[in-house]
Amino acid sequence: MTQDRLLIIDGHSLAFRAYFALDASHFSTKSGLSTNAIWGFANMLTTVVNDEHPTHIAVAFDVKGGTFRNEMLPQYKGTRDAAPEDLLPQFPYIQQLLKALGITYIEKPGYEGDDIIGTLATMGSQAGMDTLVLSGDRDAFQLIDEHVTVLYPGHHFRDLKHMDEQAVLDKYKVTPAQYPDLAALRGETADNIPGVPGVGDGFAAKWIAQFGSLEGILEHSDEITGKKGEALREHIDQVRLNRKVNALVRDIDLGISLDELYCKGSHLGELDSILHTLEFGTRTRAKLLRAFPADPNDTADNSSNSSNSSDVSEETLDPSATAQQSELDPRHVVSVNVLDQQQVSELVRAEVQQVSCDSWVEEHFASLRQTQHNDESYALPERLDQASEIDSHDQSHLSHEQHFDPTKVWVLWATGSLTHAQGALETLTILAPDRHALVLNAGQAQSHATAVARLLHDFGHTCATYDAKSQMHILRALNSEALVQAYQPAYDIDLAQYVVDSQFHAKDLTELIEHTFEGIELEETQQSQEVQGAFNFDDIDNPQLLTNTFDPTPCARQAATIASVAQVLIPKAIETHQLELMQGIELPVSRVLERMEHVGAAVDEQRLDSMLERFSSEVELAQQQAYDAAGKTMNLQSPKQLQSVLFDDMGLVGVRKTKSGGYSTDAQTLQELATRYVHDERASSFLVALLRHREMNKLKQIVQSLIDEIDAHDHRIHTTFEQTVAATGRLSSTAPNLQNIPNRNMTGREIRSAFVPGDGFVSLMSCDYSQVELRIMAHASGDESLIEAFRSGTDFHRYVASLVYGVSPEDISADQRSHVKAMSYGLAYGLSTYGLAQQLQVSPAEADVLKNRYFATFGKVHDYLERLVAEAKTLGYTQTMFGRRRYFPGLHSTNRRVRDAAERAALNAPIQGTAADIMKIAMIRADQALQEMGARSRVILQIHDELVVELAAGEEAQVEAAVRDAMEHAVSLDVPLDVSTGVGADWQLAAH
DNA sequence: AGTTCGTCGTT
DNA sequence: GACGTACGACGAACTG
């Protein structure tokens, strides 16, 4: 029958994808079973079935235990993380669900799902059936022929690519039958299969075209010249093996005929029973039944279903109750008023109307005005849910957690450009709570700045936006102090995403939207119909502004999408107790950062220029010395060329290898080589010159990057502080990075002397926390000895060393002190004995002794650190003192390197993160204090545990006291927070 | 033109 | 067999 369509699904890849696309914490039953993969699987399945209308379906699964491939290639799929522990239990339910839907699933011991797929696809093709293979594995491409198409998921699952013969040919320039040859040459990173280094799809295809097949290539491998030919000859065995492994088996005896894969329909009884177990609602049931209607011949056990289904319908019979519930229940987030861009574009119609801003606001914000003084959205304060390890006493600076009412959210959205922290506004959109939008051009926005400020003042507590810091830069262009002051939105979806999952970072709004709606199906709701139009109003009082030169629709659409994203992310943030963090810390600090970026740091341009000149000539000198020693020239900045000089020409023996197999030429290696070959005149002078070149070149580059970023208008440097990049909660700094200006040795530190007070200011003050991370550990672990060490107020490292070595502080040697100091700092990084030994230049045995002594002295610190990792393993995430979470999927990896790294990160995250939280609170407090005292002095830089303040004349003492107080009392711990300050004519001199 | 690697600066 | 977190910047080398 030509109508027949066979759909073959790779069950494992679909379940994995579903699992990672959906946050497990939002999908679980009361009894604690995770259902995210099941739900996502069902969702994806129905989507594909609705799109493709197959008549026959089979789902293939892998079976536990290895296959013949593992015997051939031990590392096969070695880099793949083991299935997370809450994924595996979901498979039986998926299979049960498939059975209830009348879908056949197949597993076969000794074979992978891919082989079952290969067999079924071959069967389908031979029967002349229209065959679709849904798989995320590119090996499936070899199955494509005139009857077989592979549905291959792109970045977004919903856009499945239909890979047919032409598509493979277009993309890879080979036929589907040749595809495995190409894959064998290229390798497959996902499966830990190395290909020929340096050979990608392009070269592989070229060779295949030239020689017809992999066999042809291997026979004529001698004829291939160049590096790639050489690499091919070296990896010939690997390639042969790859080709064996990636060939799918296509003739397993499955003991099943295609007819048996026909979809007869769902068994209602079984379906209701499994949906009940999974606590899936009627929406999911309805959707499944739309895709897989009940089997008319299945009349068995009708009485038992009716009891089940009435059970379900009772709770959701009332439609208004459903809507209410679905807003709160993350599992039903699908039914929230979610608009993707496509939907919005259909619904938003631009209608140019002449309205006055005031009357428009009056009309469309009426609902907010009514509830303004009796606002239910201000709920009773909720305690911050904290990690049991860390307890903070003082959270008064944090706002109380609010409930989220999507009907009250409105959006203020400015577009424009942003360079050197200088904004220019192009459009300004107000999306009202009733989903009507007003779009202003620059001139209109300018003349209504005060009105907008008033709007913010009245309703800022339900205002949402994206990237408030950049918005504020842009809004500054309107030159309205009132607007800048009033701009305090309640929700920033960029920050919301960051506090919900700091690991994922969307580079722009588009990416954030994609990520937010990934795996979420959008349903048409009545609410979405309410988006009625984007209106552009003309200012009657300013006739010159009457011309509308732009289309307001995209602006309104973007604003509407921001509201939609907020409707998904804010409830998520509330559930995970992150809203307080966003509103109490991130949003307030974003205002401080905005001002810091706007103000910038003044630099002495001449000084930078002369440094650049000096470093440049040093670079050239060192380069010449290196050339002389080597007896030839080369690019000293090329690790590859250095390798050949050092390890081939000069015959030195390499020390360590790099990831990709070459010998490392990093500074540590060069140092070691210099000691080892101290008697080899030529080698050692080359090494010394090279090291010198490296150092000077680095400094030269840093100075150059600073010069490049000087703003021509005010001769200051305006860095950008990235607030949503570092997974621990720290800030980062770019264009230029002012958080990595050299500080370790005199030569580099000089660069700091180029940072000076600007016109109208007299000096710089540097204020930094001493040993914050250690103090956090002392507090959180409750270790009495360490707490006492901090309270004693003496030389901390000396005091600790005296405890560790059991001698009085004055008898501690310089070595002992520095060793203990390194140990102390290494703690928070999960430092190994080996690493400690490396750093201290002592034997691993000695390092081990030190470590044991240290932990014997500070036992509770040891317990605390272990507890952090253990808790991260159970919870899946760590928390800082202020509840900031970071998730660690790698903690359960079977790959030890990955797992160890995750453990170290999990140990470090709550400590580094708490330090970051404290500094952010200190910045908010310092900024506020300076404002309140009317000081002209201002904070201009933050370097993780240091603030740099630009001091105005006569303010030094007062400002010093204020900033010190802000930092020392940002939070109250069981140990004091020590801040040291210094003042000087430049940043270097301000050091203390 | 865009990506990945190696290296190195900070905390 | 590796072996300290978190970042950003640069040039080289390789991909298209």
Short mmCIF file of C-alpha atoms in Angstrom, two decimals, chain A residues 375-720:
data_model
loop_
_atom_site.label_atom_id
_atom_site.label_comp_id
_atom_site.label_asym_id
_atom_site.label_seq_id
_atom_site.Cartn_x
_atom_site.Cartn_y
_atom_site.Cartn_z
CA ASP A 375 -2.11 44.54 45.93
CA GLU A 376 -2.46 40.83 46.51
CA SER A 377 0.80 40.20 44.72
CA TYR A 378 2.65 41.31 47.81
CA ALA A 379 2.47 38.11 49.75
CA LEU A 380 3.66 37.39 53.22
CA PRO A 381 7.41 37.19 53.41
CA GLU A 382 8.85 33.78 52.81
CA ARG A 383 12.04 32.65 54.43
CA LEU A 384 14.92 32.07 52.13
CA ASP A 385 15.50 28.38 51.82
CA GLN A 386 19.12 27.98 52.72
CA ALA A 387 21.66 25.30 52.57
CA SER A 388 21.91 23.69 55.96
CA GLU A 389 25.65 24.18 55.83
CA ILE A 390 25.59 27.90 55.72
CA ASP A 391 23.49 30.13 57.79
CA SER A 392 23.24 33.83 57.38
CA HIS A 393 21.94 36.05 60.08
CA ASP A 394 21.26 39.15 58.24
CA GLN A 395 19.04 39.24 55.21
CA SER A 396 17.27 42.46 55.88
CA HIS A 397 18.60 43.88 52.65
CA LEU A 398 16.72 41.23 50.69
CA SER A 399 13.24 42.03 49.57
CA HIS A 400 10.46 39.70 50.47
CA GLU A 401 9.52 37.09 47.98
CA GLN A 402 6.53 37.92 45.91
CA HIS A 403 3.98 35.85 44.19
CA PHE A 404 3.90 36.33 40.50
CA ASP A 405 0.77 37.54 38.82
CA PRO A 406 1.17 37.37 35.04
CA THR A 407 -1.85 39.56 34.46
CA LYS A 408 -0.07 42.48 36.10
CA VAL A 409 3.19 42.27 34.24
CA TRP A 410 4.02 44.95 31.76
CA VAL A 411 7.15 45.56 29.74
CA LEU A 412 9.33 48.57 29.07
CA TRP A 413 11.64 47.91 26.17
CA ALA A 414 14.11 50.31 24.62
CA THR A 415 16.08 49.56 21.49
CA GLY A 416 19.16 51.39 20.32
CA SER A 417 22.91 51.00 20.28
CA LEU A 418 25.52 50.66 22.95
CA THR A 419 29.24 51.41 22.63
CA HIS A 420 31.72 52.08 25.40
CA ALA A 421 28.86 51.95 27.89
CA GLN A 422 27.31 54.86 26.00
CA GLY A 423 23.76 54.27 24.87
CA ALA A 424 21.70 55.77 22.04
CA LEU A 425 17.97 55.25 22.01
CA GLU A 426 16.04 54.43 18.86
CA THR A 427 12.66 53.20 20.03
CA LEU A 428 10.84 52.84 23.31
CA THR A 429 7.97 50.41 23.73
CA ILE A 430 5.49 50.14 26.55
CA LEU A 431 3.58 46.89 26.58
CA ALA A 432 0.68 47.29 28.97
CA PRO A 433 -0.68 44.51 31.20
CA ASP A 434 -3.62 44.16 28.81
CA ARG A 435 -1.22 43.43 25.98
CA HIS A 436 -1.67 46.66 24.16
CA ALA A 437 1.55 48.30 23.12
CA LEU A 438 2.68 51.83 22.58
CA VAL A 439 5.77 52.34 20.46
CA LEU A 440 7.64 55.63 20.55
CA ASN A 441 10.39 56.89 18.31
CA ALA A 442 13.43 58.62 19.79
CA GLY A 443 11.96 62.09 19.66
CA GLN A 444 8.71 60.98 21.21
CA ALA A 445 10.52 59.10 23.92
CA GLN A 446 12.60 62.16 24.63
CA SER A 447 9.61 64.40 25.13
CA HIS A 448 7.81 61.85 27.26
CA ALA A 449 10.71 60.85 29.49
CA THR A 450 9.01 62.28 32.55
CA ALA A 451 5.76 60.48 31.81
CA VAL A 452 7.68 57.22 31.48
CA ALA A 453 9.46 57.96 34.73
CA ARG A 454 6.10 58.43 36.42
CA LEU A 455 4.86 55.16 34.96
CA LEU A 456 7.92 53.43 36.37
CA HIS A 457 7.45 55.11 39.68
CA ASP A 458 3.83 53.97 39.90
CA PHE A 459 4.09 50.48 38.47
CA GLY A 460 7.76 49.53 38.51
CA HIS A 461 6.96 46.68 40.88
CA THR A 462 5.46 44.65 38.02
CA CYS A 463 7.69 45.88 35.20
CA ALA A 464 9.68 43.32 33.24
CA THR A 465 12.57 43.74 30.85
CA TYR A 466 15.59 42.03 29.38
CA ASP A 467 19.10 43.06 30.45
CA ALA A 468 18.20 46.00 32.70
CA LYS A 469 21.79 47.23 32.81
CA SER A 470 21.94 47.81 29.06
CA GLN A 471 18.43 49.23 29.08
CA MET A 472 19.54 51.78 31.60
CA HIS A 473 22.54 52.76 29.49
CA ILE A 474 20.16 53.37 26.61
CA LEU A 475 17.60 55.21 28.70
CA ARG A 476 20.34 57.51 29.95
CA ALA A 477 20.46 58.92 26.42
CA LEU A 478 17.14 60.65 27.15
CA ASN A 479 18.99 62.80 29.64
CA SER A 480 16.34 62.54 32.30
CA GLU A 481 17.66 62.14 35.81
CA ALA A 482 14.11 61.35 36.94
CA LEU A 483 13.92 58.46 34.49
CA VAL A 484 17.28 57.03 35.53
CA GLN A 485 16.25 57.24 39.16
CA ALA A 486 12.83 55.67 38.55
CA TYR A 487 14.14 52.86 36.37
CA GLN A 488 13.90 49.97 38.80
CA PRO A 489 12.10 47.12 37.04
CA ALA A 490 10.98 44.15 39.11
CA TYR A 491 11.89 41.45 36.63
CA ASP A 492 14.85 41.06 34.33
CA ILE A 493 14.51 37.88 32.30
CA ASP A 494 18.24 37.73 31.63
CA LEU A 495 18.98 37.81 35.34
CA ALA A 496 16.07 35.44 35.96
CA GLN A 497 17.60 32.89 33.62
CA TYR A 498 20.94 33.39 35.36
CA VAL A 499 19.64 32.72 38.85
CA VAL A 500 17.54 29.79 37.64
CA ASP A 501 20.47 28.15 35.86
CA SER A 502 23.76 30.00 35.92
CA GLN A 503 25.37 27.39 33.72
CA PHE A 504 23.42 28.31 30.64
CA HIS A 505 24.14 31.66 29.12
CA ALA A 506 22.18 33.08 26.21
CA LYS A 507 24.20 35.63 24.28
CA ASP A 508 21.14 37.62 23.22
CA LEU A 509 17.37 37.84 23.57
CA THR A 510 16.77 35.50 20.65
CA GLU A 511 18.82 32.77 22.26
CA LEU A 512 17.10 33.25 25.57
CA ILE A 513 13.71 32.87 23.91
CA GLU A 514 14.80 29.72 22.11
CA HIS A 515 16.14 28.23 25.30
CA THR A 516 13.09 29.15 27.34
CA PHE A 517 10.64 27.58 24.97
CA GLU A 518 12.69 24.56 24.05
CA GLY A 519 10.62 21.49 24.74
CA ILE A 520 7.60 23.49 25.68
CA GLU A 521 4.68 23.13 23.41
CA LEU A 522 2.77 26.26 22.74
CA GLU A 523 -0.97 25.99 22.95
CA GLU A 524 -3.41 28.53 21.74
CA THR A 525 -5.18 29.99 24.70
CA GLN A 526 -7.86 32.56 24.96
CA GLN A 527 -5.43 34.76 26.79
CA SER A 528 -3.13 35.01 23.85
CA GLN A 529 -5.97 36.39 21.77
CA GLU A 530 -5.87 39.39 24.02
CA VAL A 531 -2.81 40.78 22.34
CA GLN A 532 -4.67 43.14 20.16
CA GLY A 533 -2.43 45.58 18.54
CA ALA A 534 0.62 47.77 18.58
CA PHE A 535 -0.18 51.40 18.48
CA ASN A 536 2.10 54.14 17.56
CA PHE A 537 1.06 57.50 18.71
CA ASP A 538 2.00 60.85 17.38
CA ASP A 539 2.64 63.75 19.57
CA ILE A 540 0.12 66.42 18.79
CA ASP A 541 2.13 69.05 20.59
CA ASN A 542 5.21 68.41 18.48
CA PRO A 543 4.20 68.45 14.84
CA GLN A 544 7.75 67.87 13.68
CA LEU A 545 7.59 64.41 15.22
CA LEU A 546 4.52 63.41 13.30
CA THR A 547 6.39 61.37 10.75
CA ASN A 548 6.73 57.73 11.57
CA THR A 549 9.76 56.40 9.87
CA PHE A 550 9.82 52.92 11.33
CA ASP A 551 7.62 49.88 11.69
CA PRO A 552 6.50 49.51 15.29
CA THR A 553 5.55 45.85 14.93
CA PRO A 554 8.95 44.28 15.67
CA CYS A 555 9.27 46.39 18.82
CA ALA A 556 5.85 45.37 20.07
CA ARG A 557 6.61 41.78 19.23
CA GLN A 558 9.87 41.82 21.16
CA ALA A 559 8.18 43.35 24.16
CA ALA A 560 5.45 40.72 24.03
CA THR A 561 8.05 37.98 23.88
CA ILE A 562 9.80 39.39 26.91
CA ALA A 563 6.50 39.13 28.77
CA SER A 564 6.09 35.55 27.59
CA VAL A 565 9.56 34.58 28.72
CA ALA A 566 8.92 36.24 32.07
CA GLN A 567 5.81 34.14 32.47
CA VAL A 568 7.91 31.02 32.23
CA LEU A 569 11.04 32.12 34.05
CA ILE A 570 9.67 34.04 37.00
CA PRO A 571 7.56 31.12 38.30
CA LYS A 572 10.65 28.96 37.86
CA ALA A 573 12.69 31.43 39.89
CA ILE A 574 10.05 31.48 42.60
CA GLU A 575 9.87 27.71 42.83
CA THR A 576 13.60 27.40 43.18
CA HIS A 577 13.68 30.28 45.66
CA GLN A 578 15.78 32.44 43.40
CA LEU A 579 13.50 35.44 43.05
CA GLU A 580 14.77 37.01 46.25
CA LEU A 581 18.29 36.67 44.96
CA MET A 582 17.35 38.38 41.72
CA GLN A 583 15.37 41.18 43.32
CA GLY A 584 17.44 41.59 46.45
CA ILE A 585 20.92 41.36 44.96
CA GLU A 586 21.18 41.06 41.18
CA LEU A 587 18.83 43.84 40.14
CA PRO A 588 20.12 46.34 42.69
CA VAL A 589 23.75 45.58 41.85
CA SER A 590 23.01 45.93 38.15
CA ARG A 591 22.22 49.59 38.81
CA VAL A 592 25.53 50.03 40.60
CA LEU A 593 27.37 48.32 37.75
CA GLU A 594 25.64 50.47 35.20
CA ARG A 595 26.92 53.57 36.88
CA MET A 596 30.44 52.15 37.21
CA GLU A 597 30.49 51.33 33.50
CA HIS A 598 29.07 54.71 32.64
CA VAL A 599 31.62 56.57 34.74
CA GLY A 600 34.59 54.47 33.63
CA ALA A 601 38.18 54.63 34.86
CA ALA A 602 40.54 57.44 33.98
CA VAL A 603 43.94 56.48 32.61
CA ASP A 604 47.18 58.28 32.00
CA GLU A 605 47.40 57.87 28.25
CA GLN A 606 51.00 59.05 27.96
CA ARG A 607 52.03 56.58 30.58
CA LEU A 608 50.36 53.75 28.70
CA ASP A 609 51.98 54.87 25.46
CA SER A 610 55.45 54.93 26.96
CA MET A 611 54.90 51.53 28.56
CA LEU A 612 53.81 50.13 25.22
CA GLU A 613 56.99 51.46 23.66
CA ARG A 614 59.16 50.03 26.39
CA PHE A 615 57.51 46.60 26.35
CA SER A 616 57.70 46.56 22.56
CA SER A 617 61.42 47.08 22.51
CA GLU A 618 61.88 44.48 25.22
CA VAL A 619 59.91 42.07 23.06
CA GLU A 620 62.14 42.76 20.08
CA LEU A 621 65.28 42.40 22.13
CA ALA A 622 64.19 39.07 23.56
CA GLN A 623 63.14 37.93 20.11
CA GLN A 624 66.55 38.72 18.65
CA GLN A 625 68.26 36.87 21.48
CA ALA A 626 66.06 33.86 20.86
CA TYR A 627 66.82 33.90 17.13
CA ASP A 628 70.53 34.14 17.82
CA ALA A 629 70.44 31.21 20.23
CA ALA A 630 68.39 29.07 17.88
CA GLY A 631 70.44 30.04 14.88
CA LYS A 632 67.32 30.76 12.89
CA THR A 633 64.14 32.78 12.96
CA MET A 634 60.68 31.59 13.73
CA ASN A 635 57.39 32.82 15.09
CA LEU A 636 57.90 32.78 18.83
CA GLN A 637 54.17 33.04 19.30
CA SER A 638 53.54 29.78 17.56
CA PRO A 639 53.56 26.80 19.92
CA LYS A 640 53.84 24.57 16.92
CA GLN A 641 56.98 26.18 15.56
CA LEU A 642 58.44 26.26 19.07
CA GLN A 643 57.84 22.56 19.44
CA SER A 644 59.83 21.80 16.34
CA VAL A 645 62.72 24.00 17.43
CA LEU A 646 62.85 22.75 21.01
CA PHE A 647 62.08 19.09 20.63
CA ASP A 648 63.32 18.40 17.11
CA ASP A 649 66.11 20.84 16.28
CA MET A 650 67.58 21.13 19.76
CA GLY A 651 66.71 17.61 20.74
CA LEU A 652 65.28 18.47 24.13
CA VAL A 653 63.08 15.91 25.81
CA GLY A 654 59.52 17.02 26.26
CA VAL A 655 58.01 17.25 29.71
CA ARG A 656 54.26 17.28 29.41
CA LYS A 657 51.90 16.71 26.54
CA THR A 658 49.06 18.90 25.45
CA LYS A 659 45.52 17.75 24.84
CA SER A 660 46.06 17.22 21.16
CA GLY A 661 49.25 15.23 21.49
CA GLY A 662 52.02 17.78 21.01
CA TYR A 663 54.58 18.66 23.65
CA SER A 664 53.67 21.60 25.81
CA THR A 665 55.71 24.78 25.62
CA ASP A 666 54.11 26.61 28.52
CA ALA A 667 56.13 28.68 30.99
CA GLN A 668 56.34 25.95 33.59
CA THR A 669 57.74 23.53 31.03
CA LEU A 670 60.25 26.10 29.81
CA GLN A 671 61.41 26.70 33.38
CA GLU A 672 61.90 23.01 33.96
CA LEU A 673 63.77 22.61 30.70
CA ALA A 674 65.99 25.55 31.58
CA THR A 675 67.01 23.88 34.83
CA ARG A 676 67.44 20.51 33.22
CA TYR A 677 69.55 21.80 30.33
CA VAL A 678 71.42 24.42 32.32
CA HIS A 679 74.72 23.21 30.83
CA ASP A 680 73.44 23.31 27.27
CA GLU A 681 74.50 26.84 26.41
CA ARG A 682 72.42 27.16 23.26
CA ALA A 683 69.27 25.61 24.68
CA SER A 684 69.29 27.47 27.96
CA SER A 685 69.88 30.89 26.43
CA PHE A 686 67.10 30.19 23.97
CA LEU A 687 64.78 29.20 26.80
CA VAL A 688 65.61 32.27 28.84
CA ALA A 689 65.05 34.56 25.87
CA LEU A 690 61.80 32.81 25.09
CA LEU A 691 60.50 33.19 28.62
CA ARG A 692 61.43 36.85 28.57
CA HIS A 693 59.69 37.25 25.24
CA ARG A 694 56.56 35.61 26.55
CA GLU A 695 56.39 37.85 29.59
CA MET A 696 57.06 41.09 27.76
CA ASN A 697 54.75 40.22 24.90
CA LYS A 698 51.93 39.50 27.32
CA LEU A 699 52.38 42.86 29.01
CA LYS A 700 52.59 44.57 25.66
CA GLN A 701 49.31 42.99 24.61
CA ILE A 702 47.58 44.01 27.82
CA VAL A 703 48.76 47.60 27.49
CA GLN A 704 47.71 47.65 23.84
CA SER A 705 44.26 46.34 24.72
CA LEU A 706 43.85 49.13 27.27
CA ILE A 707 44.93 51.79 24.81
CA ASP A 708 42.50 50.43 22.22
CA GLU A 709 39.61 50.81 24.64
CA ILE A 710 40.18 54.40 25.67
CA ASP A 711 37.08 56.43 24.93
CA ALA A 712 37.93 59.32 22.61
CA HIS A 713 35.40 61.60 24.27
CA ASP A 714 36.36 61.41 27.92
CA HIS A 715 39.73 59.60 27.73
CA ARG A 716 38.47 57.04 30.21
CA ILE A 717 38.10 53.29 29.91
CA HIS A 718 34.56 51.96 30.16
CA THR A 719 34.67 48.24 30.75
CA THR A 720 31.56 46.08 30.62
#
